Amino acid sequence: MHRIIRNIRVMDPGDGFDAVTDLAIADGRIVARGPLPADFQAEEALDGTGLIACPGLVETSFQGHTPGHGRDGDLASELRAAVAGGVTQVLLRPDT
């Protein structure tokens, strides 16, 4: 499937790119940013206004919670919450 996300802020620390632009996505991969190829035909166009596209974030001080200590989270629910916030890697603190 081919998609366009219009007006999304793209932050790429690899080359310092940081701007509101358009993204072309083909089969789940970003294939272009900025001016899109003239031959790119999207099946779906999404509005990315107010959203950010960037590499996954790394949480370097993750502290899991032990169920029964006033918190209901377990490791799976904590990790789901992290992913929902853009975190793709966590480092567990040694006291966790």
PDB file of C-alpha atoms in Angstrom:
ATOM      1  CA  MET A   1       0.000   0.000   0.000  1.00  0.00           C
ATOM      2  CA  HIS A   2       1.191   3.504  -0.843  1.00  0.00           C
ATOM      3  CA  ARG A   3       0.439   6.404   1.502  1.00  0.00           C
ATOM      4  CA  ILE A   4       1.276  10.071   1.780  1.00  0.00           C
ATOM      5  CA  ILE A   5       1.468  11.809   5.134  1.00  0.00           C
ATOM      6  CA  ARG A   6       1.177  15.538   4.540  1.00  0.00           C
ATOM      7  CA  ASN A   7       2.364  18.357   6.815  1.00  0.00           C
ATOM      8  CA  ILE A   8       4.218  16.171   9.315  1.00  0.00           C
ATOM      9  CA  ARG A   9       7.285  17.345  11.214  1.00  0.00           C
ATOM     10  CA  VAL A  10      10.185  15.080  10.271  1.00  0.00           C
ATOM     11  CA  MET A  11      13.208  14.971  12.571  1.00  0.00           C
ATOM     12  CA  ASP A  12      16.178  12.962  11.289  1.00  0.00           C
ATOM     13  CA  PRO A  13      19.273  13.255  13.483  1.00  0.00           C
ATOM     14  CA  GLY A  14      21.229  11.256  10.903  1.00  0.00           C
ATOM     15  CA  ASP A  15      21.412  14.218   8.542  1.00  0.00           C
ATOM     16  CA  GLY A  16      20.084  17.047  10.723  1.00  0.00           C
ATOM     17  CA  PHE A  17      16.803  17.349   8.815  1.00  0.00           C
ATOM     18  CA  ASP A  18      14.050  19.004  10.877  1.00  0.00           C
ATOM     19  CA  ALA A  19      11.101  20.460   8.983  1.00  0.00           C
ATOM     20  CA  VAL A  20       7.390  20.159   8.363  1.00  0.00           C
ATOM     21  CA  THR A  21       7.062  18.281   5.078  1.00  0.00           C
ATOM     22  CA  ASP A  22       5.368  15.379   3.299  1.00  0.00           C
ATOM     23  CA  LEU A  23       6.352  11.710   3.525  1.00  0.00           C
ATOM     24  CA  ALA A  24       5.770   9.048   0.885  1.00  0.00           C
ATOM     25  CA  ILE A  25       5.402   5.533   2.258  1.00  0.00           C
ATOM     26  CA  ALA A  26       5.381   2.377   0.131  1.00  0.00           C
ATOM     27  CA  ASP A  27       4.793  -1.034   1.679  1.00  0.00           C
ATOM     28  CA  GLY A  28       5.539   0.250   5.187  1.00  0.00           C
ATOM     29  CA  ARG A  29       8.799   2.014   4.295  1.00  0.00           C
ATOM     30  CA  ILE A  30       9.519   5.709   3.864  1.00  0.00           C
ATOM     31  CA  VAL A  31      10.579   6.176   0.244  1.00  0.00           C
ATOM     32  CA  ALA A  32      10.668   9.980  -0.009  1.00  0.00           C
ATOM     33  CA  ARG A  33      10.352  13.146   2.035  1.00  0.00           C
ATOM     34  CA  GLY A  34       9.749  16.666   0.870  1.00  0.00           C
ATOM     35  CA  PRO A  35       8.800  17.031  -2.768  1.00  0.00           C
ATOM     36  CA  LEU A  36       7.375  13.648  -3.669  1.00  0.00           C
ATOM     37  CA  PRO A  37       8.222  11.803  -6.892  1.00  0.00           C
ATOM     38  CA  ALA A  38       5.832  12.755  -9.698  1.00  0.00           C
ATOM     39  CA  ASP A  39       5.058   9.095 -10.375  1.00  0.00           C
ATOM     40  CA  PHE A  40       4.169   8.272  -6.741  1.00  0.00           C
ATOM     41  CA  GLN A  41       0.500   7.299  -6.600  1.00  0.00           C
ATOM     42  CA  ALA A  42      -0.895   7.096  -3.058  1.00  0.00           C
ATOM     43  CA  GLU A  43      -3.896   4.981  -2.148  1.00  0.00           C
ATOM     44  CA  GLU A  44      -4.327   6.962   1.052  1.00  0.00           C
ATOM     45  CA  ALA A  45      -3.433  10.488   2.171  1.00  0.00           C
ATOM     46  CA  LEU A  46      -3.163  11.292   5.870  1.00  0.00           C
ATOM     47  CA  ASP A  47      -2.893  14.644   7.641  1.00  0.00           C
ATOM     48  CA  GLY A  48       0.159  14.748   9.893  1.00  0.00           C
ATOM     49  CA  THR A  49      -0.433  18.258  11.246  1.00  0.00           C
ATOM     50  CA  GLY A  50       0.852  18.430  14.822  1.00  0.00           C
ATOM     51  CA  LEU A  51       2.577  15.027  14.600  1.00  0.00           C
ATOM     52  CA  ILE A  52       6.282  14.128  14.546  1.00  0.00           C
ATOM     53  CA  ALA A  53       8.039  11.401  12.571  1.00  0.00           C
ATOM     54  CA  CYS A  54      11.436  10.501  13.988  1.00  0.00           C
ATOM     55  CA  PRO A  55      13.533   7.458  14.826  1.00  0.00           C
ATOM     56  CA  GLY A  56      12.379   5.519  17.873  1.00  0.00           C
ATOM     57  CA  LEU A  57      13.312   7.046  21.209  1.00  0.00           C
ATOM     58  CA  VAL A  58      15.485   5.309  23.825  1.00  0.00           C
ATOM     59  CA  GLU A  59      14.451   5.443  27.501  1.00  0.00           C
ATOM     60  CA  THR A  60      17.735   5.282  29.409  1.00  0.00           C
ATOM     61  CA  SER A  61      16.289   5.187  32.914  1.00  0.00           C
ATOM     62  CA  PHE A  62      13.326   2.839  32.741  1.00  0.00           C
ATOM     63  CA  GLN A  63      11.997   1.877  36.146  1.00  0.00           C
ATOM     64  CA  GLY A  64       9.416  -0.871  36.057  1.00  0.00           C
ATOM     65  CA  HIS A  65       6.798  -1.077  38.756  1.00  0.00           C
ATOM     66  CA  THR A  66       6.127  -4.083  40.920  1.00  0.00           C
ATOM     67  CA  PRO A  67       2.425  -4.981  40.922  1.00  0.00           C
ATOM     68  CA  GLY A  68       0.872  -4.692  44.350  1.00  0.00           C
ATOM     69  CA  HIS A  69       2.743  -1.567  45.393  1.00  0.00           C
ATOM     70  CA  GLY A  70      -0.034   0.840  44.506  1.00  0.00           C
ATOM     71  CA  ARG A  71       0.461   0.370  40.786  1.00  0.00           C
ATOM     72  CA  ASP A  72      -1.353  -1.982  38.470  1.00  0.00           C
ATOM     73  CA  GLY A  73       1.244  -2.173  35.704  1.00  0.00           C
ATOM     74  CA  ASP A  74       3.214  -5.224  34.734  1.00  0.00           C
ATOM     75  CA  LEU A  75       6.183  -5.287  32.370  1.00  0.00           C
ATOM     76  CA  ALA A  76       4.012  -5.919  29.295  1.00  0.00           C
ATOM     77  CA  SER A  77       1.699  -2.983  30.042  1.00  0.00           C
ATOM     78  CA  GLU A  78       4.656  -0.706  30.842  1.00  0.00           C
ATOM     79  CA  LEU A  79       6.290  -1.569  27.513  1.00  0.00           C
ATOM     80  CA  ARG A  80       3.039  -1.029  25.597  1.00  0.00           C
ATOM     81  CA  ALA A  81       2.805   2.425  27.166  1.00  0.00           C
ATOM     82  CA  ALA A  82       6.403   3.158  26.165  1.00  0.00           C
ATOM     83  CA  VAL A  83       5.765   2.147  22.539  1.00  0.00           C
ATOM     84  CA  ALA A  84       2.640   4.333  22.458  1.00  0.00           C
ATOM     85  CA  GLY A  85       4.910   7.257  23.371  1.00  0.00           C
ATOM     86  CA  GLY A  86       7.467   6.539  20.634  1.00  0.00           C
ATOM     87  CA  VAL A  87       9.959   4.614  22.774  1.00  0.00           C
ATOM     88  CA  THR A  88      11.420   1.598  20.959  1.00  0.00           C
ATOM     89  CA  GLN A  89      14.201   0.658  23.407  1.00  0.00           C
ATOM     90  CA  VAL A  90      14.436   0.715  27.186  1.00  0.00           C
ATOM     91  CA  LEU A  91      17.340   0.234  29.553  1.00  0.00           C
ATOM     92  CA  LEU A  92      16.273  -1.248  32.867  1.00  0.00           C
ATOM     93  CA  ARG A  93      17.738   0.400  35.917  1.00  0.00           C
ATOM     94  CA  PRO A  94      19.696  -2.069  38.059  1.00  0.00           C
ATOM     95  CA  ASP A  95      17.432  -1.396  41.045  1.00  0.00           C
ATOM     96  CA  THR A  96      14.279  -2.377  39.119  1.00  0.00           C
TER      97      THR A  96
END
